[in-house]
Amino acid sequence: MIQELKDNYGHLFENNLLNEINQVGTFKEVPEGAVMINIGEYVKSMPLLISGAIKILREDNDGDELLLYFLEKGDTCAMTLTCCLGQKKSEIKAVAETDAKLMMIPIQKMEEWSGKYKSWRNFVFESYHNRLNEMLETIDSIAFLKMDERLLKYLIEKARVSEDGTIRNTHQEIAYDLHTSRVVISRLLKKLENLGKIELHRNYVTLLKI
Amino acid sequence: MIQELKDNYGHLFENNLLNEINQVGTFKEVPEGAVMINIGEYVKSMPLLISGAIKILREDNDGDELLLYFLEKGDTCAMTLTCCLGQKKSEIKAVAETDAKLMMIPIQKMEEWSGKYKSWRNFVFESYHNRLNEMLETIDSIAFLKMDERLLKYLIEKARVSEDGTIRNTHQEIAYDLHTSRVVISRLLKKLENLGKIELHRNYVTLLKI
DNA sequence: AAATTAATGTAACCCTTGTTACACAAATTA
DNA sequence: TAATTTGTGTAACAAGGGTTACATTAATTT
């Protein structure tokens, strides 16, 4: 049994299911920055995230991007779930935000386990629920917040999922995630620095404790 | 057996399940405009929509609203699903867009049926998938479109779910759904009228065929 | 070290959207 | 019918944020 599987999913799944996952799943490591799936691609297996963080993005026809949310350990991709079941194309893009470890589950098992294990069903439902709530959070941000508030919220999220609490990105990269321009981000970051909320450096930003 | 249940869900569910739904479900009619659930309320049963349309809204702390999507016949509310299972509060507000007919399912049955009927599981998964996609559509609109494009898209959606293809709303009501101001909507509607896309009247708008 | 590339700072400008104010018309109520 | 309320049209202005342009500084390459 892979120890990290037990550590992260032991409280969720009964032993029989854990053993099955351990048997049929494939352990996988992905390096930071790796594109794990693109819009329009078919999904072949379902990931259970063991460590690290995955960035989920939406893209429009012009290739403009928007960050939707991050997945962390114990999470799975809700999109993948029905993509697998219905053989549908992915509607989102997934990129490793940090180095990450995953357990990949073959799609045939999902349907089988849904009938067999109550804990699996609950996990799947819970995942959907979490993802829907994260989408609502995203909608709240873009619909109700101004760009400076969105930026601060983004920096806090980014710092949370990063290893050391710093945001190791250029202004341009931040601008892509928030679907705005580099100049706007530079302007607002400077404003946040003047307010004493952050510290700016070349290639990274640090959040200051309040 | 309620005929409309068979008509709308007969192709989805096996007969045993249909009969159970018919037995334990409560038939319910709601008039246009009725608030079916508010943010923060607990959900007691799960609705299967038989006819009419339901408007799903998000609200921020100041009471500002934003239309997320419409539910139509054959749909259910994905939010409700895990709200029921996890005894969680609703994150959204639901208002009858037109007169609607529903079958209300007691929450205990949901868990039971998830283990018992494959068609029920598939329906639930499919619902989640559809709702996630509708949320993505909403995000696309507010993130990538300008207000005039969002407005036109909104009018087309509204016309689709309405009885007679007209949008029976005041400019103020449209403004609430799109989370903007009445003046902005009046301005853009007038622009769309000048482009020959719509016809403006007091209290309603008609879409012109292209 | 010099040249080049990448990241950031900042000014000036413009467009979209939001706000305020008010006129006018249609519907409703007195 | 007169008075009031509700819905719409429009002008003028403000603010947020997107764009272009260019300077400056740090890192990388030659």
Coordinates of N, CA, C and O in Angstrom, one line a residue, chain B residues 60-188:
Chain B
D60 N -24.6 38.5 -3.7 CA -23.5 38.8 -2.8 C -24.1 39.4 -1.5 O -25.3 39.5 -1.3
N61 N -23.2 39.8 -0.6 CA -23.6 40.3 0.7 C -24.4 41.5 0.7 O -25.2 41.8 1.6
D62 N -24.3 42.3 -0.4 CA -25.1 43.6 -0.5 C -26.5 43.3 -1.1 O -27.2 44.2 -1.4
G63 N -26.7 42.0 -1.4 CA -28.0 41.7 -2.0 C -28.0 41.8 -3.6 O -29.0 41.7 -4.2
D64 N -26.8 42.2 -4.1 CA -26.7 42.3 -5.6 C -26.8 40.9 -6.2 O -26.3 39.9 -5.6
E65 N -27.6 40.8 -7.3 CA -27.8 39.5 -7.9 C -27.1 39.3 -9.2 O -26.7 40.2 -9.8
L66 N -27.0 38.0 -9.6 CA -26.5 37.7 -10.9 C -27.1 36.4 -11.3 O -27.2 35.4 -10.6
L67 N -27.7 36.4 -12.5 CA -28.3 35.2 -13.1 C -27.2 34.1 -13.4 O -26.2 34.5 -14.0
L68 N -27.4 32.9 -12.9 CA -26.4 31.8 -13.2 C -26.9 31.1 -14.5 O -26.2 31.0 -15.4
Y69 N -28.1 30.5 -14.4 CA -28.6 29.7 -15.5 C -30.1 29.4 -15.3 O -30.6 29.7 -14.2
F70 N -30.7 28.8 -16.3 CA -32.1 28.4 -16.1 C -32.1 26.8 -16.1 O -31.4 26.2 -16.8
L71 N -33.1 26.3 -15.3 CA -33.4 24.9 -15.3 C -34.6 24.7 -16.1 O -35.6 25.5 -16.1
E72 N -34.7 23.6 -16.9 CA -35.9 23.3 -17.7 C -36.4 21.9 -17.5 O -35.8 21.2 -16.7
K73 N -37.4 21.5 -18.1 CA -38.0 20.2 -17.9 C -36.9 19.1 -18.1 O -36.1 19.2 -19.0
G74 N -36.9 18.1 -17.2 CA -35.9 17.1 -17.3 C -34.6 17.4 -16.5 O -33.8 16.6 -16.3
D75 N -34.6 18.7 -16.0 CA -33.4 19.1 -15.2 C -33.7 18.9 -13.7 O -34.9 18.9 -13.3
T76 N -32.6 18.8 -13.0 CA -32.8 19.0 -11.5 C -31.7 19.9 -11.0 O -30.8 20.3 -11.8
C77 N -31.8 20.3 -9.8 CA -30.8 21.3 -9.3 C -29.7 20.6 -8.6 O -29.8 19.9 -7.6
A78 N -28.5 20.7 -9.2 CA -27.3 20.0 -8.8 C -26.9 20.5 -7.3 O -26.5 19.7 -6.5
M79 N -27.2 21.7 -7.1 CA -26.9 22.3 -5.8 C -27.6 21.5 -4.7 O -27.1 21.1 -3.7
T80 N -28.9 21.3 -5.0 CA -29.8 20.6 -4.1 C -29.2 19.2 -3.8 O -29.3 18.8 -2.6
L81 N -28.6 18.6 -4.7 CA -28.2 17.2 -4.6 C -27.3 17.0 -3.3 O -27.6 16.2 -2.4
T82 N -26.2 17.7 -3.3 CA -25.3 17.5 -2.2 C -25.8 18.3 -1.0 O -25.4 18.0 0.2
C83 N -26.6 19.4 -1.2 CA -27.2 20.0 0.0 C -28.0 19.0 0.8 O -27.8 18.9 2.0
C84 N -28.7 18.3 0.0 CA -29.6 17.2 0.7 C -28.7 16.2 1.4 O -28.9 16.0 2.6
L85 N -27.7 15.7 0.7 CA -26.9 14.6 1.2 C -26.1 15.1 2.4 O -26.0 14.4 3.4
G86 N -25.5 16.3 2.3 CA -24.7 16.7 3.4 C -25.3 17.7 4.4 O -24.7 18.2 5.2
Q87 N -26.7 17.9 4.2 CA -27.4 18.8 5.1 C -26.7 20.2 5.1 O -26.5 20.7 6.2
K88 N -26.4 20.6 3.9 CA -25.7 21.9 3.8 C -26.7 23.0 3.4 O -27.8 22.7 2.8
K89 N -26.3 24.3 3.7 CA -27.2 25.4 3.3 C -27.1 25.6 1.8 O -26.0 25.4 1.2
S90 N -28.2 26.1 1.2 CA -28.1 26.5 -0.2 C -27.2 27.7 -0.5 O -27.2 28.6 0.3
E91 N -26.5 27.6 -1.5 CA -25.6 28.7 -1.9 C -26.2 29.5 -3.0 O -25.6 30.5 -3.5
I92 N -27.4 29.1 -3.4 CA -28.0 29.9 -4.5 C -29.5 30.2 -4.2 O -30.1 29.7 -3.2
K93 N -30.1 31.0 -5.0 CA -31.5 31.4 -4.9 C -32.2 30.9 -6.1 O -31.6 30.9 -7.2
A94 N -33.4 30.3 -6.0 CA -34.1 29.8 -7.1 C -35.5 30.5 -7.2 O -36.2 30.5 -6.2
V95 N -35.8 31.0 -8.4 CA -37.1 31.7 -8.6 C -37.8 31.1 -9.8 O -37.1 30.8 -10.8
A96 N -39.1 30.8 -9.7 CA -39.8 30.3 -10.9 C -39.8 31.4 -12.0 O -40.4 32.4 -11.8
E97 N -39.3 31.0 -13.1 CA -39.2 32.0 -14.2 C -40.6 32.0 -15.0 O -41.0 33.0 -15.5
T98 N -41.2 30.8 -15.0 CA -42.5 30.7 -15.5 C -43.3 29.8 -14.5 O -42.7 29.3 -13.6
D99 N -44.6 29.6 -14.7 CA -45.3 28.6 -13.9 C -44.6 27.3 -14.1 O -44.2 27.0 -15.3
A100 N -44.5 26.5 -13.1 CA -43.7 25.3 -13.2 C -44.3 24.1 -12.5 O -45.0 24.4 -11.5
K101 N -44.1 22.9 -13.0 CA -44.6 21.7 -12.3 C -43.4 20.9 -11.9 O -42.4 20.7 -12.7
L102 N -43.4 20.4 -10.7 CA -42.3 19.7 -10.1 C -42.7 18.4 -9.4 O -43.8 18.3 -9.0
M103 N -41.8 17.5 -9.3 CA -41.9 16.3 -8.5 C -40.9 16.4 -7.4 O -39.7 16.5 -7.7
M104 N -41.3 16.5 -6.1 CA -40.4 16.7 -5.0 C -40.1 15.3 -4.4 O -41.0 14.6 -4.0
I105 N -38.8 15.0 -4.3 CA -38.3 13.7 -3.9 C -37.8 13.9 -2.4 O -36.9 14.7 -2.2
P106 N -38.2 13.0 -1.5 CA -37.7 13.1 -0.1 C -36.2 12.7 -0.2 O -35.8 11.8 -0.9
I107 N -35.4 13.4 0.6 CA -33.9 13.3 0.5 C -33.4 11.9 0.9 O -32.4 11.4 0.3
Q108 N -34.1 11.2 1.8 CA -33.6 9.9 2.1 C -33.6 8.9 0.9 O -32.7 8.1 0.8
K109 N -34.5 9.1 0.0 CA -34.5 8.2 -1.1 C -33.3 8.3 -2.0 O -32.9 7.4 -2.7
M110 N -32.7 9.5 -2.1 CA -31.7 9.8 -3.0 C -30.5 8.8 -2.8 O -29.9 8.2 -3.7
E111 N -30.1 8.7 -1.5 CA -29.0 7.8 -1.2 C -29.3 6.4 -1.5 O -28.5 5.7 -2.1
E112 N -30.5 6.0 -1.1 CA -31.0 4.6 -1.4 C -30.9 4.3 -2.9 O -30.4 3.3 -3.3
W113 N -31.5 5.2 -3.7 CA -31.5 5.0 -5.2 C -30.1 5.0 -5.8 O -29.9 4.4 -6.8
S114 N -29.2 5.8 -5.2 CA -27.9 5.9 -5.8 C -27.2 4.5 -5.7 O -26.4 4.2 -6.6
G115 N -27.5 3.7 -4.7 CA -26.9 2.4 -4.6 C -27.7 1.4 -5.5 O -27.2 0.4 -6.0
K116 N -29.0 1.7 -5.6 CA -29.9 0.7 -6.2 C -30.1 0.8 -7.7 O -30.2 -0.2 -8.4
Y117 N -30.1 2.0 -8.2 CA -30.4 2.2 -9.6 C -29.3 2.9 -10.4 O -28.9 4.0 -10.1
K118 N -28.7 2.2 -11.3 CA -27.7 2.7 -12.2 C -28.2 4.0 -12.9 O -27.5 4.9 -13.1
S119 N -29.4 3.9 -13.4 CA -30.0 5.0 -14.1 C -30.1 6.3 -13.3 O -30.0 7.4 -13.8
W120 N -30.3 6.1 -12.0 CA -30.4 7.2 -11.1 C -29.0 7.9 -10.9 O -28.9 9.1 -11.0
R121 N -28.0 7.0 -10.7 CA -26.7 7.5 -10.6 C -26.3 8.3 -11.8 O -25.7 9.4 -11.7
N122 N -26.6 7.7 -13.0 CA -26.2 8.4 -14.2 C -26.9 9.7 -14.3 O -26.3 10.7 -14.8
F123 N -28.2 9.7 -13.9 CA -28.9 11.0 -14.0 C -28.3 12.0 -13.1 O -28.1 13.2 -13.5
V124 N -27.9 11.6 -11.9 CA -27.3 12.5 -11.0 C -25.9 13.0 -11.5 O -25.7 14.2 -11.5
F125 N -25.1 12.1 -12.0 CA -23.8 12.5 -12.6 C -24.0 13.5 -13.8 O -23.4 14.5 -13.9
E126 N -25.0 13.1 -14.6 CA -25.3 13.9 -15.8 C -25.7 15.3 -15.4 O -25.3 16.3 -16.0
S127 N -26.5 15.4 -14.3 CA -27.0 16.7 -13.9 C -25.8 17.5 -13.4 O -25.8 18.7 -13.7
Y128 N -25.0 16.9 -12.6 CA -23.8 17.7 -12.1 C -23.0 18.2 -13.3 O -22.6 19.4 -13.3
H129 N -22.8 17.3 -14.3 CA -22.0 17.7 -15.5 C -22.7 18.9 -16.2 O -22.0 19.8 -16.5
N130 N -24.0 18.8 -16.4 CA -24.7 19.9 -17.1 C -24.6 21.2 -16.3 O -24.4 22.3 -16.9
R131 N -24.7 21.1 -15.0 CA -24.7 22.3 -14.2 C -23.3 22.9 -14.2 O -23.1 24.1 -14.3
L132 N -22.3 22.1 -14.1 CA -20.9 22.6 -14.2 C -20.7 23.3 -15.5 O -20.1 24.4 -15.6
N133 N -21.2 22.7 -16.6 CA -21.0 23.3 -17.9 C -21.8 24.7 -18.0 O -21.3 25.6 -18.6
E134 N -22.9 24.7 -17.4 CA -23.7 26.0 -17.4 C -22.9 27.1 -16.6 O -22.9 28.2 -17.0
M135 N -22.3 26.6 -15.5 CA -21.5 27.6 -14.7 C -20.3 28.1 -15.5 O -20.0 29.3 -15.5
L136 N -19.7 27.2 -16.3 CA -18.6 27.6 -17.2 C -19.1 28.6 -18.2 O -18.4 29.6 -18.5
E137 N -20.3 28.3 -18.8 CA -20.9 29.3 -19.7 C -21.0 30.7 -19.1 O -20.7 31.7 -19.7
T138 N -21.5 30.7 -17.9 CA -21.7 31.9 -17.2 C -20.4 32.6 -17.0 O -20.3 33.8 -17.2
I139 N -19.4 31.9 -16.5 CA -18.1 32.4 -16.3 C -17.5 33.0 -17.6 O -17.0 34.1 -17.7
D140 N -17.7 32.2 -18.7 CA -17.3 32.7 -20.0 C -17.9 34.1 -20.3 O -17.2 35.0 -20.8
S141 N -19.2 34.2 -20.1 CA -19.9 35.4 -20.4 C -19.4 36.6 -19.6 O -19.0 37.6 -20.2
I142 N -19.3 36.4 -18.3 CA -18.9 37.6 -17.5 C -17.4 37.9 -17.6 O -17.0 39.0 -17.5
A143 N -16.6 36.9 -17.9 CA -15.1 37.1 -18.0 C -14.7 37.6 -19.4 O -13.9 38.4 -19.5
F144 N -15.3 37.0 -20.4 CA -14.8 37.3 -21.8 C -15.7 38.2 -22.6 O -15.2 38.6 -23.7
L145 N -16.9 38.4 -22.3 CA -17.8 39.2 -23.1 C -18.0 40.6 -22.6 O -18.0 40.8 -21.4
K146 N -18.3 41.5 -23.5 CA -18.7 42.9 -23.1 C -20.2 42.8 -22.8 O -20.9 41.9 -23.2
M147 N -20.6 43.9 -22.2 CA -22.0 43.9 -21.7 C -23.0 43.8 -22.8 O -24.0 43.1 -22.7
D148 N -22.7 44.4 -24.0 CA -23.7 44.3 -25.1 C -23.9 42.9 -25.6 O -25.0 42.4 -25.9
E149 N -22.7 42.1 -25.6 CA -22.8 40.7 -26.0 C -23.5 39.9 -25.0 O -24.3 39.0 -25.3
R150 N -23.2 40.1 -23.7 CA -23.9 39.4 -22.6 C -25.4 39.6 -22.7 O -26.1 38.7 -22.5
L151 N -25.7 40.9 -23.0 CA -27.2 41.2 -23.0 C -27.9 40.5 -24.1 O -28.9 39.9 -23.9
L152 N -27.3 40.4 -25.3 CA -27.9 39.7 -26.4 C -28.0 38.2 -26.1 O -29.1 37.6 -26.3
K153 N -27.0 37.7 -25.5 CA -27.0 36.3 -25.2 C -28.1 36.0 -24.1 O -28.9 35.0 -24.2
Y154 N -28.2 36.9 -23.2 CA -29.3 36.8 -22.2 C -30.7 36.9 -22.8 O -31.5 36.1 -22.4
L155 N -30.9 37.8 -23.7 CA -32.2 37.9 -24.3 C -32.5 36.6 -25.1 O -33.7 36.2 -25.1
I156 N -31.6 36.0 -25.8 CA -31.8 34.8 -26.5 C -32.2 33.7 -25.6 O -33.2 32.9 -25.8
E157 N -31.5 33.6 -24.5 CA -31.8 32.5 -23.4 C -33.2 32.7 -22.9 O -34.0 31.8 -22.8
K158 N -33.5 34.0 -22.5 CA -34.7 34.4 -21.9 C -35.9 34.0 -22.9 O -36.9 33.5 -22.5
A159 N -35.7 34.3 -24.1 CA -36.7 34.1 -25.1 C -36.9 32.6 -25.3 O -38.1 32.1 -25.4
R160 N -35.9 31.8 -25.2 CA -36.0 30.4 -25.3 C -36.8 29.7 -24.2 O -37.6 28.9 -24.5
V161 N -36.6 30.2 -23.0 CA -37.3 29.5 -21.9 C -38.7 30.1 -21.7 O -39.5 29.6 -21.0
S162 N -39.0 31.2 -22.4 CA -40.4 31.8 -22.2 C -41.4 31.2 -23.1 O -41.1 30.5 -24.0
E163 N -42.6 31.3 -22.7 CA -43.7 30.7 -23.4 C -43.8 31.1 -24.8 O -43.9 30.2 -25.7
D164 N -43.8 32.4 -25.0 CA -44.1 32.9 -26.4 C -42.9 33.5 -27.1 O -43.1 34.2 -28.1
G165 N -41.7 33.3 -26.6 CA -40.6 33.9 -27.2 C -40.3 35.3 -27.0 O -39.4 35.9 -27.6
T166 N -41.1 36.0 -26.2 CA -40.9 37.4 -25.9 C -40.2 37.5 -24.5 O -40.4 36.6 -23.7
I167 N -39.5 38.6 -24.2 CA -38.9 38.8 -22.9 C -39.8 39.8 -22.2 O -39.7 41.0 -22.4
R168 N -40.6 39.3 -21.3 CA -41.5 40.1 -20.6 C -40.9 40.7 -19.3 O -41.2 40.2 -18.2
N169 N -40.0 41.6 -19.5 CA -39.3 42.2 -18.3 C -39.0 43.7 -18.5 O -38.9 44.1 -19.7
T170 N -38.9 44.4 -17.5 CA -38.5 45.8 -17.6 C -37.0 45.9 -17.6 O -36.3 44.9 -17.3
H171 N -36.5 47.0 -18.0 CA -35.1 47.2 -18.1 C -34.4 47.0 -16.8 O -33.3 46.5 -16.7
Q172 N -35.1 47.5 -15.8 CA -34.6 47.3 -14.4 C -34.4 45.8 -14.0 O -33.4 45.5 -13.4
E173 N -35.4 45.0 -14.4 CA -35.3 43.6 -14.1 C -34.1 42.9 -14.8 O -33.4 42.1 -14.2
I174 N -34.0 43.3 -16.1 CA -32.8 42.8 -16.8 C -31.5 43.2 -16.2 O -30.6 42.4 -16.0
A175 N -31.5 44.4 -15.8 CA -30.2 44.9 -15.1 C -29.9 44.1 -13.9 O -28.7 43.8 -13.6
Y176 N -30.9 43.8 -13.1 CA -30.6 43.0 -11.9 C -30.0 41.6 -12.3 O -29.0 41.2 -11.7
D177 N -30.6 41.0 -13.3 CA -30.0 39.6 -13.7 C -28.6 39.7 -14.1 O -27.8 38.8 -13.9
L178 N -28.2 40.8 -14.8 CA -26.9 40.9 -15.4 C -26.0 41.7 -14.4 O -24.8 42.0 -14.8
H179 N -26.5 42.1 -13.3 CA -25.7 42.8 -12.3 C -25.1 44.1 -12.9 O -23.9 44.3 -12.9
T180 N -26.0 44.9 -13.4 CA -25.5 46.2 -13.9 C -26.7 47.2 -13.6 O -27.6 46.9 -12.9
S181 N -26.6 48.4 -14.2 CA -27.6 49.4 -13.9 C -28.7 49.6 -15.0 O -28.4 49.2 -16.2
R182 N -29.8 50.1 -14.7 CA -30.9 50.2 -15.6 C -30.5 51.1 -16.8 O -30.8 50.8 -17.9
V183 N -29.8 52.2 -16.5 CA -29.4 53.1 -17.6 C -28.5 52.4 -18.6 O -28.7 52.6 -19.8
V184 N -27.6 51.6 -18.1 CA -26.7 50.8 -19.0 C -27.6 49.9 -19.9 O -27.3 49.8 -21.2
I185 N -28.5 49.2 -19.3 CA -29.4 48.3 -20.1 C -30.2 49.1 -21.1 O -30.3 48.7 -22.3
S186 N -30.8 50.2 -20.7 CA -31.6 51.0 -21.7 C -30.8 51.4 -22.9 O -31.2 51.3 -24.0
R187 N -29.6 51.9 -22.5 CA -28.6 52.3 -23.6 C -28.3 51.2 -24.6 O -28.4 51.4 -25.8
L188 N -28.0 50.0 -24.0 CA -27.5 48.9 -24.9 C -28.7 48.3 -25.7 O -28.6 47.9 -26.8

